[in-house]
PDB file of C-alpha atoms in Angstrom:
ATOM      1  CA  MET A  80      73.652 132.095  65.597  1.00  0.00           C
ATOM      2  CA  LEU A  81      77.595 132.433  66.757  1.00  0.00           C
ATOM      3  CA  ARG A  82      76.477 135.067  69.110  1.00  0.00           C
ATOM      4  CA  LYS A  83      73.919 132.885  70.813  1.00  0.00           C
ATOM      5  CA  SER A  84      76.828 129.761  70.830  1.00  0.00           C
ATOM      6  CA  ARG A  85      78.701 132.102  72.579  1.00  0.00           C
ATOM      7  CA  MET A  86      76.725 133.223  75.546  1.00  0.00           C
ATOM      8  CA  VAL A  87      75.708 129.239  75.845  1.00  0.00           C
ATOM      9  CA  PHE A  88      79.458 128.508  76.394  1.00  0.00           C
ATOM     10  CA  LEU A  89      80.386 131.272  78.496  1.00  0.00           C
ATOM     11  CA  LEU A  90      77.072 130.492  80.978  1.00  0.00           C
ATOM     12  CA  LEU A  91      78.541 126.835  80.563  1.00  0.00           C
ATOM     13  CA  ILE A  92      82.069 127.952  81.888  1.00  0.00           C
ATOM     14  CA  LEU A  93      80.484 130.073  84.795  1.00  0.00           C
ATOM     15  CA  LEU A  94      78.063 127.011  86.180  1.00  0.00           C
ATOM     16  CA  LEU A  95      81.089 124.673  86.143  1.00  0.00           C
ATOM     17  CA  VAL A  96      83.200 127.501  87.809  1.00  0.00           C
ATOM     18  CA  ALA A  97      80.401 127.557  90.681  1.00  0.00           C
ATOM     19  CA  CYS A  98      80.203 123.916  90.880  1.00  0.00           C
ATOM     20  CA  SER A  99      83.736 123.283  91.990  1.00  0.00           C
ATOM     21  CA  LYS A 100      85.148 121.852  95.103  1.00  0.00           C
ATOM     22  CA  GLN A 101      85.876 125.229  96.480  1.00  0.00           C
ATOM     23  CA  LEU A 102      86.194 125.321  99.861  1.00  0.00           C
ATOM     24  CA  GLU A 103      85.857 128.732 102.239  1.00  0.00           C
ATOM     25  CA  SER A 104      88.555 127.655 104.396  1.00  0.00           C
ATOM     26  CA  GLY A 105      90.639 125.160 103.050  1.00  0.00           C
ATOM     27  CA  GLU A 106      91.182 122.922  99.973  1.00  0.00           C
ATOM     28  CA  LEU A 107      90.020 119.313  99.365  1.00  0.00           C
ATOM     29  CA  VAL A 108      93.544 117.789  97.805  1.00  0.00           C
ATOM     30  CA  HIS A 109      92.485 113.787  97.712  1.00  0.00           C
ATOM     31  CA  GLU A 110      90.052 111.879  98.695  1.00  0.00           C
ATOM     32  CA  GLU A 111      90.194 108.022  98.104  1.00  0.00           C
ATOM     33  CA  GLN A 112      87.645 104.820  99.434  1.00  0.00           C
ATOM     34  CA  THR A 113      90.436 103.474 102.305  1.00  0.00           C
ATOM     35  CA  GLY A 114      90.968 104.113 106.125  1.00  0.00           C
ATOM     36  CA  PRO A 115      93.487 103.970 108.525  1.00  0.00           C
ATOM     37  CA  PHE A 116      95.434 100.428 108.681  1.00  0.00           C
ATOM     38  CA  SER A 117      96.332 100.937 112.449  1.00  0.00           C
ATOM     39  CA  GLN A 118      93.231 100.920 115.077  1.00  0.00           C
ATOM     40  CA  SER A 119      95.049 103.709 117.167  1.00  0.00           C
ATOM     41  CA  VAL A 120      94.598 105.939 114.166  1.00  0.00           C
ATOM     42  CA  GLY A 121      91.002 104.950 113.656  1.00  0.00           C
ATOM     43  CA  ASP A 122      90.411 106.833 117.092  1.00  0.00           C
ATOM     44  CA  LYS A 123      90.025 109.625 115.784  1.00  0.00           C
ATOM     45  CA  LEU A 124      87.781 110.652 112.938  1.00  0.00           C
ATOM     46  CA  VAL A 125      90.045 114.214 112.139  1.00  0.00           C
ATOM     47  CA  GLU A 126      93.476 114.513 112.341  1.00  0.00           C
ATOM     48  CA  ILE A 127      95.426 117.749 111.791  1.00  0.00           C
ATOM     49  CA  ILE A 128      99.156 117.563 110.679  1.00  0.00           C
ATOM     50  CA  PHE A 129     101.724 120.139 110.670  1.00  0.00           C
ATOM     51  CA  ASN A 130     105.058 118.474 109.350  1.00  0.00           C
ATOM     52  CA  LEU A 131     106.397 116.351 106.691  1.00  0.00           C
ATOM     53  CA  ASP A 132     107.071 113.332 109.297  1.00  0.00           C
ATOM     54  CA  ASP A 133     103.727 113.457 110.950  1.00  0.00           C
ATOM     55  CA  PHE A 134     102.264 113.525 107.242  1.00  0.00           C
ATOM     56  CA  GLU A 135     104.454 110.954 105.994  1.00  0.00           C
ATOM     57  CA  VAL A 136     103.438 108.309 108.645  1.00  0.00           C
ATOM     58  CA  MET A 137      99.747 109.056 108.332  1.00  0.00           C
ATOM     59  CA  TRP A 138      99.600 108.875 104.941  1.00  0.00           C
ATOM     60  CA  ASN A 139     101.205 105.042 104.771  1.00  0.00           C
ATOM     61  CA  ALA A 140      98.802 104.406 107.836  1.00  0.00           C
ATOM     62  CA  PHE A 141      95.605 105.123 105.568  1.00  0.00           C
ATOM     63  CA  ASN A 142      97.255 102.813 103.226  1.00  0.00           C
ATOM     64  CA  PHE A 143      96.385 105.510  99.933  1.00  0.00           C
ATOM     65  CA  GLU A 144      97.037 104.096  96.566  1.00  0.00           C
ATOM     66  CA  ALA A 145      98.358 107.423  95.522  1.00  0.00           C
ATOM     67  CA  LYS A 146     101.555 108.926  96.224  1.00  0.00           C
ATOM     68  CA  PRO A 147     101.931 111.249  98.883  1.00  0.00           C
ATOM     69  CA  LEU A 148     101.146 115.050  98.011  1.00  0.00           C
ATOM     70  CA  ASP A 149     103.879 117.592  97.980  1.00  0.00           C
ATOM     71  CA  VAL A 150     102.804 120.090 100.503  1.00  0.00           C
ATOM     72  CA  ASP A 151     104.794 123.103 101.988  1.00  0.00           C
ATOM     73  CA  PHE A 152     104.650 122.963 105.601  1.00  0.00           C
ATOM     74  CA  GLU A 153     105.564 126.157 106.290  1.00  0.00           C
ATOM     75  CA  GLU A 154     102.586 127.591 104.886  1.00  0.00           C
ATOM     76  CA  PHE A 155      99.989 124.856 105.081  1.00  0.00           C
ATOM     77  CA  ALA A 156      98.908 122.308 107.227  1.00  0.00           C
ATOM     78  CA  ILE A 157      96.664 118.963 106.516  1.00  0.00           C
ATOM     79  CA  ILE A 158      93.743 117.635 107.680  1.00  0.00           C
ATOM     80  CA  PHE A 159      93.263 113.791 107.477  1.00  0.00           C
ATOM     81  CA  ALA A 160      88.863 113.202 107.962  1.00  0.00           C
ATOM     82  CA  HIS A 161      87.734 109.718 107.606  1.00  0.00           C
ATOM     83  CA  THR A 162      84.141 107.947 107.334  1.00  0.00           C
ATOM     84  CA  SER A 163      82.200 105.828 105.847  1.00  0.00           C
ATOM     85  CA  GLU A 164      80.065 105.484 102.704  1.00  0.00           C
ATOM     86  CA  SER A 165      77.455 103.074 101.377  1.00  0.00           C
ATOM     87  CA  SER A 166      79.383 101.675  98.110  1.00  0.00           C
ATOM     88  CA  THR A 167      76.068 102.705  96.039  1.00  0.00           C
ATOM     89  CA  CYS A 168      75.940 106.373  97.355  1.00  0.00           C
ATOM     90  CA  PRO A 169      79.412 108.258  97.962  1.00  0.00           C
ATOM     91  CA  VAL A 170      79.675 110.810 100.280  1.00  0.00           C
ATOM     92  CA  GLU A 171      81.116 114.309  98.995  1.00  0.00           C
ATOM     93  CA  VAL A 172      82.648 117.550 100.909  1.00  0.00           C
ATOM     94  CA  ASP A 173      79.640 120.321 100.628  1.00  0.00           C
ATOM     95  CA  LYS A 174      81.505 123.063 102.604  1.00  0.00           C
ATOM     96  CA  MET A 175      84.361 123.378 104.877  1.00  0.00           C
ATOM     97  CA  VAL A 176      84.181 126.798 107.150  1.00  0.00           C
ATOM     98  CA  LEU A 177      85.958 128.198 109.780  1.00  0.00           C
ATOM     99  CA  VAL A 178      83.722 130.112 112.097  1.00  0.00           C
ATOM    100  CA  ASP A 179      84.455 134.093 112.707  1.00  0.00           C
ATOM    101  CA  THR A 180      86.219 133.587 115.669  1.00  0.00           C
ATOM    102  CA  GLY A 181      88.523 131.137 114.179  1.00  0.00           C
ATOM    103  CA  SER A 182      87.685 128.388 117.416  1.00  0.00           C
ATOM    104  CA  GLU A 183      85.308 125.656 115.306  1.00  0.00           C
ATOM    105  CA  LEU A 184      85.838 124.371 111.829  1.00  0.00           C
ATOM    106  CA  THR A 185      83.054 122.576 110.368  1.00  0.00           C
ATOM    107  CA  ILE A 186      83.456 119.970 107.710  1.00  0.00           C
ATOM    108  CA  ASP A 187      80.027 119.356 105.969  1.00  0.00           C
ATOM    109  CA  THR A 188      79.694 115.981 103.797  1.00  0.00           C
ATOM    110  CA  VAL A 189      76.499 115.387 101.800  1.00  0.00           C
ATOM    111  CA  GLN A 190      75.727 111.727 100.400  1.00  0.00           C
ATOM    112  CA  LYS A 191      74.478 111.676  96.667  1.00  0.00           C
ATOM    113  CA  GLY A 192      72.117 109.130  95.629  1.00  0.00           C
ATOM    114  CA  SER A 193      69.114 107.551  97.214  1.00  0.00           C
ATOM    115  CA  ASN A 194      68.835 103.994  96.730  1.00  0.00           C
ATOM    116  CA  CYS A 195      71.968 103.446  99.016  1.00  0.00           C
ATOM    117  CA  THR A 196      72.927  99.719 100.140  1.00  0.00           C
ATOM    118  CA  SER A 197      73.682  99.119 103.849  1.00  0.00           C
ATOM    119  CA  ASP A 198      77.316  98.148 103.381  1.00  0.00           C
ATOM    120  CA  ALA A 199      79.922 100.618 104.949  1.00  0.00           C
ATOM    121  CA  VAL A 200      82.943 101.386 102.910  1.00  0.00           C
ATOM    122  CA  LEU A 201      85.955 103.765 104.681  1.00  0.00           C
ATOM    123  CA  LYS A 202      86.205 106.908 102.637  1.00  0.00           C
ATOM    124  CA  THR A 203      89.176 109.331 103.801  1.00  0.00           C
ATOM    125  CA  PHE A 204      89.352 113.150 102.791  1.00  0.00           C
ATOM    126  CA  VAL A 205      92.896 115.324 103.112  1.00  0.00           C
ATOM    127  CA  PHE A 206      92.142 118.566 103.187  1.00  0.00           C
ATOM    128  CA  LYS A 207      95.350 121.277 102.590  1.00  0.00           C
ATOM    129  CA  ILE A 208      94.570 124.636 104.739  1.00  0.00           C
ATOM    130  CA  GLU A 209      96.590 127.345 105.615  1.00  0.00           C
ATOM    131  CA  LYS A 210      98.380 126.444 109.229  1.00  0.00           C
ATOM    132  CA  ASP A 211      97.542 130.238 110.729  1.00  0.00           C
ATOM    133  CA  LYS A 212      94.069 129.574 110.068  1.00  0.00           C
ATOM    134  CA  LEU A 213      94.303 126.895 112.271  1.00  0.00           C
ATOM    135  CA  GLU A 214      95.968 128.027 114.917  1.00  0.00           C
ATOM    136  CA  LYS A 215      92.993 129.228 116.913  1.00  0.00           C
ATOM    137  CA  VAL A 216      90.631 126.132 115.956  1.00  0.00           C
ATOM    138  CA  GLU A 217      89.538 124.028 119.230  1.00  0.00           C
ATOM    139  CA  ILE A 218      86.912 121.937 118.064  1.00  0.00           C
ATOM    140  CA  ILE A 219      86.395 120.328 114.403  1.00  0.00           C
ATOM    141  CA  PHE A 220      82.936 119.228 113.565  1.00  0.00           C
ATOM    142  CA  PHE A 221      83.106 116.677 110.709  1.00  0.00           C
TER     143      PHE A 221
END
């Protein structure tokens, strides 16, 4: 019986690791139901930030409740991506993939739920990605 319990426990751990928010080309570091405060920020769905000053401006522009993240901008860049979701069917990041040539980055999302209301609540995702992976990116699909 003890052996069977251990096997079930190991299987559960493997399933949890497989279902975690591991992204191929980056890491989802924050998500929140908020959107840009400024209309000029709202013109772009995706913004790449390479330094602390721009990061602080963007973080404040999105009016996040959470405190700003601690990011090593020598090694990483931050991507802000905002969209809208139904209040009853949240949008989640499914995958983030950089194509082999490095010129295209795809961020796929999925909507969870089936009985969705027609309201639109702003939602912003914040990703951390190594700077060198973004050097050749020309197009981001979100």
